[in-house]
CSV table of C-alpha atoms in Angstrom, one decimal:
chain,number,residue,atom,x,y,z
A,5,UNK,CA,0.0,0.0,0.0
A,6,UNK,CA,1.7,3.2,-1.2
A,7,UNK,CA,-0.8,5.7,0.1
A,8,UNK,CA,0.1,6.4,3.7
A,9,UNK,CA,-3.0,7.6,5.5
A,10,UNK,CA,-3.1,9.9,8.6
A,11,UNK,CA,-5.8,11.7,10.5
A,12,UNK,CA,-5.6,15.3,11.8
A,13,UNK,CA,-5.7,15.9,15.5
A,14,UNK,CA,-7.7,19.1,14.8
A,15,UNK,CA,-10.6,16.6,14.3
A,16,UNK,CA,-9.8,14.8,17.6
A,17,UNK,CA,-9.7,17.8,20.0
A,18,UNK,CA,-12.0,16.1,22.6
A,19,UNK,CA,-9.4,13.4,23.1
A,20,UNK,CA,-6.1,13.6,25.0
A,21,UNK,CA,-3.3,13.4,22.5
A,22,UNK,CA,-2.0,10.1,23.9
A,23,UNK,CA,-5.4,8.6,23.5
A,24,UNK,CA,-5.8,10.1,20.0
A,25,UNK,CA,-2.5,8.6,18.8
A,26,UNK,CA,-3.4,5.2,20.3
A,27,UNK,CA,-6.8,5.3,18.5
A,28,UNK,CA,-5.2,6.0,15.1
A,29,UNK,CA,-2.6,3.3,15.5
A,30,UNK,CA,-5.3,0.8,16.5
A,31,UNK,CA,-7.4,1.7,13.4
A,32,UNK,CA,-4.4,1.1,11.1
A,33,UNK,CA,-3.5,4.6,10.2
A,34,UNK,CA,0.1,5.2,9.1
A,35,UNK,CA,0.5,8.6,10.8
A,36,UNK,CA,-1.0,11.8,12.1
A,37,UNK,CA,-1.4,15.4,11.2
A,38,UNK,CA,-0.4,17.0,14.5
A,39,UNK,CA,-1.9,20.5,15.0
A,40,UNK,CA,0.1,22.5,17.5
A,41,UNK,CA,-2.5,23.7,19.9
A,42,UNK,CA,-3.1,24.1,23.6
A,43,UNK,CA,-5.1,20.9,24.1
A,44,UNK,CA,-2.5,18.6,22.5
A,45,UNK,CA,1.1,19.9,21.9
A,46,UNK,CA,1.1,23.5,23.0
A,47,UNK,CA,3.8,25.4,21.1
A,48,UNK,CA,3.9,28.1,23.8
A,49,UNK,CA,4.2,25.8,26.8
A,50,UNK,CA,7.2,26.5,29.0
A,51,UNK,CA,8.1,22.8,29.1
A,52,UNK,CA,7.7,22.4,25.3
A,53,UNK,CA,11.0,20.4,24.9
A,54,UNK,CA,9.9,17.8,27.5
A,55,UNK,CA,6.4,17.6,26.0
A,56,UNK,CA,7.8,17.2,22.5
A,57,UNK,CA,10.2,14.4,23.6
A,58,UNK,CA,7.2,12.5,25.1
A,59,UNK,CA,5.2,12.8,21.9
A,60,UNK,CA,8.2,11.7,19.9
A,61,UNK,CA,8.6,8.6,22.1
A,62,UNK,CA,4.9,7.8,21.7
A,63,UNK,CA,5.0,8.2,18.0
A,64,UNK,CA,7.9,5.8,17.8
A,65,UNK,CA,6.2,3.3,20.1
A,66,UNK,CA,3.1,3.3,17.9
A,67,UNK,CA,5.0,3.4,14.6
A,68,UNK,CA,3.2,6.5,13.4
A,69,UNK,CA,4.6,9.1,11.0
A,70,UNK,CA,3.8,12.7,11.6
A,71,UNK,CA,3.4,16.1,9.8
A,72,UNK,CA,3.2,19.2,11.9
A,73,UNK,CA,0.3,21.4,11.2
A,74,UNK,CA,-0.1,25.1,12.3
A,75,UNK,CA,-3.7,25.9,11.6
A,76,UNK,CA,-4.9,26.2,15.2
A,77,UNK,CA,-7.5,28.9,15.4
A,78,UNK,CA,-6.6,30.8,18.6
A,79,UNK,CA,-3.1,29.6,19.6
A,80,UNK,CA,-1.7,33.1,19.3
A,81,UNK,CA,-4.7,35.4,19.9
A,82,UNK,CA,-7.7,34.3,22.0
A,83,UNK,CA,-9.9,36.8,20.3
A,84,UNK,CA,-9.0,36.6,16.6
A,85,UNK,CA,-9.3,33.4,14.6
A,86,UNK,CA,-6.0,32.5,13.0
A,87,UNK,CA,-4.7,35.9,14.2
A,88,UNK,CA,-2.2,37.4,13.8
A,89,UNK,CA,-1.4,36.2,10.3
A,90,UNK,CA,1.6,36.5,8.1
A,91,UNK,CA,-0.2,39.4,6.4
A,92,UNK,CA,-1.0,41.5,9.5
A,93,UNK,CA,-0.5,45.2,9.0
A,94,UNK,CA,1.5,45.3,12.3
A,95,UNK,CA,5.1,44.2,11.8
A,96,UNK,CA,5.3,42.9,15.4
A,97,UNK,CA,2.1,40.9,14.9
A,98,UNK,CA,3.5,39.3,11.7
A,99,UNK,CA,6.7,38.5,13.5
A,100,UNK,CA,4.7,36.6,16.2
A,101,UNK,CA,3.3,34.3,13.5
A,102,UNK,CA,6.8,33.9,12.0
A,103,UNK,CA,8.2,33.0,15.3
A,104,UNK,CA,5.5,30.4,15.8
A,105,UNK,CA,6.3,28.8,12.4
A,106,UNK,CA,10.1,28.8,13.2
A,107,UNK,CA,9.2,27.1,16.4
A,108,UNK,CA,7.1,24.6,14.5
A,109,UNK,CA,10.1,23.7,12.3
A,110,UNK,CA,12.1,23.0,15.4
A,111,UNK,CA,9.3,20.8,16.9
A,112,UNK,CA,9.0,19.0,13.5
A,113,UNK,CA,12.7,18.2,13.6
A,114,UNK,CA,12.5,16.8,17.1
A,115,UNK,CA,9.5,14.7,16.1
A,116,UNK,CA,11.1,13.4,12.9
A,117,UNK,CA,8.2,15.0,10.9
A,118,UNK,CA,7.8,14.9,7.1
A,119,UNK,CA,7.0,18.6,6.8
A,120,UNK,CA,5.6,21.7,8.5
A,121,UNK,CA,2.3,23.0,7.2
A,122,UNK,CA,1.1,26.6,7.1
A,123,UNK,CA,-1.1,29.0,5.1
A,124,UNK,CA,-0.9,32.7,4.1
A,125,UNK,CA,-4.0,34.2,5.9
A,126,UNK,CA,-6.7,36.5,4.5
A,127,UNK,CA,-5.6,39.8,3.0
A,128,UNK,CA,-6.5,42.6,5.5
A,129,UNK,CA,-8.9,45.4,4.4
A,130,UNK,CA,-7.4,48.3,2.5
A,131,UNK,CA,-4.3,46.2,1.6
A,132,UNK,CA,-3.1,46.0,-2.0
A,133,UNK,CA,-2.2,42.6,-3.5
A,134,UNK,CA,1.4,43.8,-4.0
A,135,UNK,CA,1.7,44.8,-0.3
A,136,UNK,CA,0.1,41.5,0.8
A,137,UNK,CA,2.5,39.4,-1.2
A,138,UNK,CA,5.5,41.5,0.0
A,139,UNK,CA,4.4,40.8,3.6
A,140,UNK,CA,4.0,37.1,2.9
A,141,UNK,CA,7.4,36.7,1.3
A,142,UNK,CA,9.1,38.7,4.0
A,143,UNK,CA,7.3,36.9,6.9
A,144,UNK,CA,8.2,33.5,5.4
A,145,UNK,CA,11.9,34.2,4.8
A,146,UNK,CA,13.1,33.3,8.4
A,147,UNK,CA,10.9,30.2,8.4
A,148,UNK,CA,12.4,29.0,5.1
A,149,UNK,CA,15.8,29.6,6.5
A,150,UNK,CA,15.0,27.5,9.6
A,151,UNK,CA,13.5,24.8,7.3
A,152,UNK,CA,16.6,24.7,5.2
A,153,UNK,CA,18.8,24.4,8.3
A,154,UNK,CA,16.6,21.6,9.7
A,155,UNK,CA,16.0,19.7,6.5
A,156,UNK,CA,12.2,20.0,7.2
A,157,UNK,CA,10.2,21.2,4.2
A,158,UNK,CA,7.7,24.1,4.7
A,159,UNK,CA,4.4,23.1,3.0
A,160,UNK,CA,2.2,26.0,2.4
A,161,UNK,CA,-1.5,25.3,1.8
A,162,UNK,CA,-3.7,27.2,-0.8
A,163,UNK,CA,-6.8,28.1,1.3
A,164,UNK,CA,-10.1,29.4,-0.1
A,165,UNK,CA,-10.5,33.1,0.6
A,166,UNK,CA,-6.8,33.6,1.5
A,167,UNK,CA,-4.2,35.5,-0.4
A,168,UNK,CA,-2.7,32.2,-1.4
A,169,UNK,CA,-5.9,30.5,-2.5
A,170,UNK,CA,-5.1,28.1,-5.3
A,171,UNK,CA,-2.3,26.3,-7.1
A,172,UNK,CA,-1.6,29.3,-9.4
A,173,UNK,CA,-1.0,31.4,-6.2
A,174,UNK,CA,1.4,28.8,-4.9
A,175,UNK,CA,3.5,29.1,-8.1
A,176,UNK,CA,3.3,32.9,-7.8
A,177,UNK,CA,4.8,32.7,-4.3
A,178,UNK,CA,7.6,30.4,-5.6
A,179,UNK,CA,8.6,32.9,-8.2
A,180,UNK,CA,8.4,35.9,-5.8
A,181,UNK,CA,10.5,34.0,-3.3
A,182,UNK,CA,13.2,32.8,-5.8
A,183,UNK,CA,12.0,29.2,-5.7
A,184,UNK,CA,13.7,28.3,-2.5
A,185,UNK,CA,14.2,24.5,-2.1
A,186,UNK,CA,12.5,24.2,1.3
A,187,UNK,CA,9.3,25.7,0.0
A,188,UNK,CA,6.8,23.0,-0.9
A,189,UNK,CA,3.0,22.5,-1.1
A,190,UNK,CA,0.3,21.2,1.1
A,191,UNK,CA,-2.5,20.1,-1.3
A,192,UNK,CA,-5.9,19.9,0.3
A,193,UNK,CA,-7.9,17.8,-2.1
A,194,UNK,CA,-11.3,19.1,-0.9
A,195,UNK,CA,-10.1,22.6,-1.8
A,196,UNK,CA,-9.3,21.3,-5.3
A,197,UNK,CA,-12.9,20.2,-5.6
A,198,UNK,CA,-14.1,23.6,-4.2
A,199,UNK,CA,-12.3,26.0,-6.5
A,200,UNK,CA,-9.7,24.6,-8.9
A,201,UNK,CA,-10.7,24.3,-12.6
A,202,UNK,CA,-9.1,20.9,-12.8
A,203,UNK,CA,-10.4,17.8,-11.1
A,204,UNK,CA,-8.7,16.8,-7.9
A,205,UNK,CA,-7.0,13.8,-9.5
A,206,UNK,CA,-5.5,16.2,-12.1
A,207,UNK,CA,-4.5,18.6,-9.4
A,208,UNK,CA,-2.5,15.8,-7.8
A,209,UNK,CA,-0.7,15.0,-11.0
A,210,UNK,CA,0.0,18.8,-11.8
A,211,UNK,CA,1.3,19.5,-8.3
A,212,UNK,CA,3.3,16.3,-7.8
A,213,UNK,CA,6.8,17.9,-8.1
A,214,UNK,CA,6.1,20.3,-5.2
A,215,UNK,CA,4.0,18.1,-2.9
A,216,UNK,CA,5.2,17.8,0.7
A,217,UNK,CA,1.9,17.2,2.5
A,218,UNK,CA,-1.6,16.1,1.5
A,219,UNK,CA,-5.0,16.6,3.2
A,220,UNK,CA,-8.2,14.8,2.2
A,221,UNK,CA,-11.9,15.0,2.9
A,222,UNK,CA,-15.1,15.4,0.8
A,223,UNK,CA,-16.3,18.8,-0.4
A,224,UNK,CA,-18.7,20.4,-2.9
A,225,UNK,CA,-18.0,22.7,-5.7
A,226,UNK,CA,-17.9,26.3,-4.6
A,227,UNK,CA,-18.6,25.5,-0.9
A,228,UNK,CA,-15.7,25.5,1.5
A,229,UNK,CA,-17.0,23.0,4.0
A,230,UNK,CA,-15.0,20.0,5.0
A,231,UNK,CA,-17.3,17.0,4.8
A,232,UNK,CA,-17.0,13.3,5.8
A,233,UNK,CA,-16.4,11.0,2.9
A,234,UNK,CA,-19.5,10.3,0.8
A,235,UNK,CA,-21.3,13.6,1.8
A,236,UNK,CA,-19.7,15.7,-1.0
A,237,UNK,CA,-19.1,15.6,-4.7
A,238,UNK,CA,-15.5,14.2,-5.0
A,239,UNK,CA,-15.1,11.1,-7.3
A,240,UNK,CA,-12.7,9.2,-5.1
A,241,UNK,CA,-11.6,6.1,-7.1
A,242,UNK,CA,-9.6,8.2,-9.7
A,243,UNK,CA,-8.3,10.5,-7.0
A,244,UNK,CA,-7.0,7.6,-4.9
A,245,UNK,CA,-5.5,6.1,-8.0
A,246,UNK,CA,-3.6,9.4,-8.6
A,247,UNK,CA,-2.4,9.4,-5.0
A,248,UNK,CA,-1.3,5.8,-5.3
A,249,UNK,CA,0.9,6.7,-8.3
A,250,UNK,CA,2.6,9.5,-6.4
A,251,UNK,CA,5.2,7.0,-5.1
A,252,UNK,CA,6.7,7.1,-8.6
A,253,UNK,CA,7.4,10.8,-8.1
A,254,UNK,CA,9.2,10.3,-4.7
A,255,UNK,CA,6.4,11.5,-2.5
A,256,UNK,CA,6.7,9.7,0.9
A,257,UNK,CA,4.5,12.0,3.0
A,258,UNK,CA,1.1,11.4,4.5
A,259,UNK,CA,-2.4,11.8,3.2
A,260,UNK,CA,-4.2,13.2,6.2
A,261,UNK,CA,-8.0,13.2,6.8
A,262,UNK,CA,-8.9,16.8,7.6
A,263,UNK,CA,-12.2,17.2,9.5
A,264,UNK,CA,-11.6,20.1,11.9
A,265,UNK,CA,-15.2,20.7,12.7
A,266,UNK,CA,-16.1,17.1,13.6
A,267,UNK,CA,-14.3,16.5,16.8
A,268,UNK,CA,-17.6,15.6,18.5
A,269,UNK,CA,-17.7,12.5,16.4
A,270,UNK,CA,-13.9,12.1,15.9
A,271,UNK,CA,-13.3,8.5,17.0
A,272,UNK,CA,-16.2,7.2,14.9
A,273,UNK,CA,-15.2,9.3,11.9
A,274,UNK,CA,-11.6,8.2,12.2
A,275,UNK,CA,-12.9,4.6,11.9
A,276,UNK,CA,-15.4,5.2,9.0
A,277,UNK,CA,-12.8,7.3,7.1
A,278,UNK,CA,-10.1,4.7,6.9
A,279,UNK,CA,-12.7,2.1,6.0
A,280,UNK,CA,-14.0,4.3,3.1
A,281,UNK,CA,-10.5,5.0,1.8
A,282,UNK,CA,-9.6,1.4,1.8
A,283,UNK,CA,-12.8,0.4,0.1
A,284,UNK,CA,-12.5,3.0,-2.7
A,285,UNK,CA,-8.8,2.9,-3.2
A,286,UNK,CA,-6.8,1.1,-5.8
A,287,UNK,CA,-7.1,-2.6,-6.3
A,288,UNK,CA,-5.4,-4.5,-3.4
A,289,UNK,CA,-6.0,-1.6,-0.9
A,290,UNK,CA,-8.8,-3.3,0.8
A,291,UNK,CA,-9.1,-3.6,4.6
A,292,UNK,CA,-6.0,-4.8,6.3
A,293,UNK,CA,-6.0,-8.5,7.0
A,294,UNK,CA,-4.2,-8.1,10.3
A,295,UNK,CA,-3.2,-5.4,12.8
A,296,UNK,CA,0.5,-4.9,13.3
A,297,UNK,CA,1.8,-6.4,16.5
A,298,UNK,CA,2.3,-3.1,18.2
A,299,UNK,CA,-1.3,-2.1,17.6
A,300,UNK,CA,-3.9,-3.7,19.7
A,301,UNK,CA,-7.4,-4.0,18.0
A,302,UNK,CA,-8.8,-2.3,20.6
A,303,UNK,CA,-21.0,28.6,-0.6
A,304,UNK,CA,-17.4,29.6,-1.1
A,305,UNK,CA,-16.4,31.3,2.2
A,306,UNK,CA,-13.1,32.6,3.4
A,307,UNK,CA,-12.5,29.7,5.7
A,308,UNK,CA,-14.6,27.0,7.3
A,309,UNK,CA,-11.8,25.9,9.7
């Protein structure tokens, strides 16, 4: 099985992190998309190093891969969702987001993560596109330097309603930044269904050289709402075939189920999601015949996250 499935902890926020990781291992997931947030691994905790070491040990114990995600809603500002962003008019506020991402790179290195995920943010009112792009490239420069030193790719995600909203915007950022080697792409396949002109499977093939992280869920055209599998409009068999063929391009990262508004049903959705993906995936990707020995069976809006 060449597709390595994970599940995002932003869809398991009612569980302790240790319990969430154990659940995913028991269900047969290959890894986890770990959102740095107060309820799991708090990037602002005074004992962050010790906490990170414990999580790294647990991941090794369970045989789980990891990608570090940075989309926590209120981790920096308890009053502004995703604030401050990399586009904030206040230079000090932008710097706070940059520092968080640099810290995330360090955490990722300590965890042995495949990549660090981020997104641009929404363009503030009365801000020209040129100014917004300048802020974005300037804010990301120290993060890319840290990523280069650590050997951990930075995977920026096109997010509906944000400055960097689609694949064309990602390539625009690459050009503006001088195409730095650490800069890669997080491809959310639901976002492809939502707003890209190409089908999600074609987006995978087009984006393959830059892919460092993948998120998956169901979605409808023009509506940015992350849906459980089977509740949207994505045609999954050809999409999963395209993902299966990514191994030929050298992609070794995770494909992480992204259901950030479904924590109330997280354990059940984690189970039904992996069953759906196995059922609809390429031939031979049916349900696992055994559980590894270390796992006991036990309308288009700015952002819906």
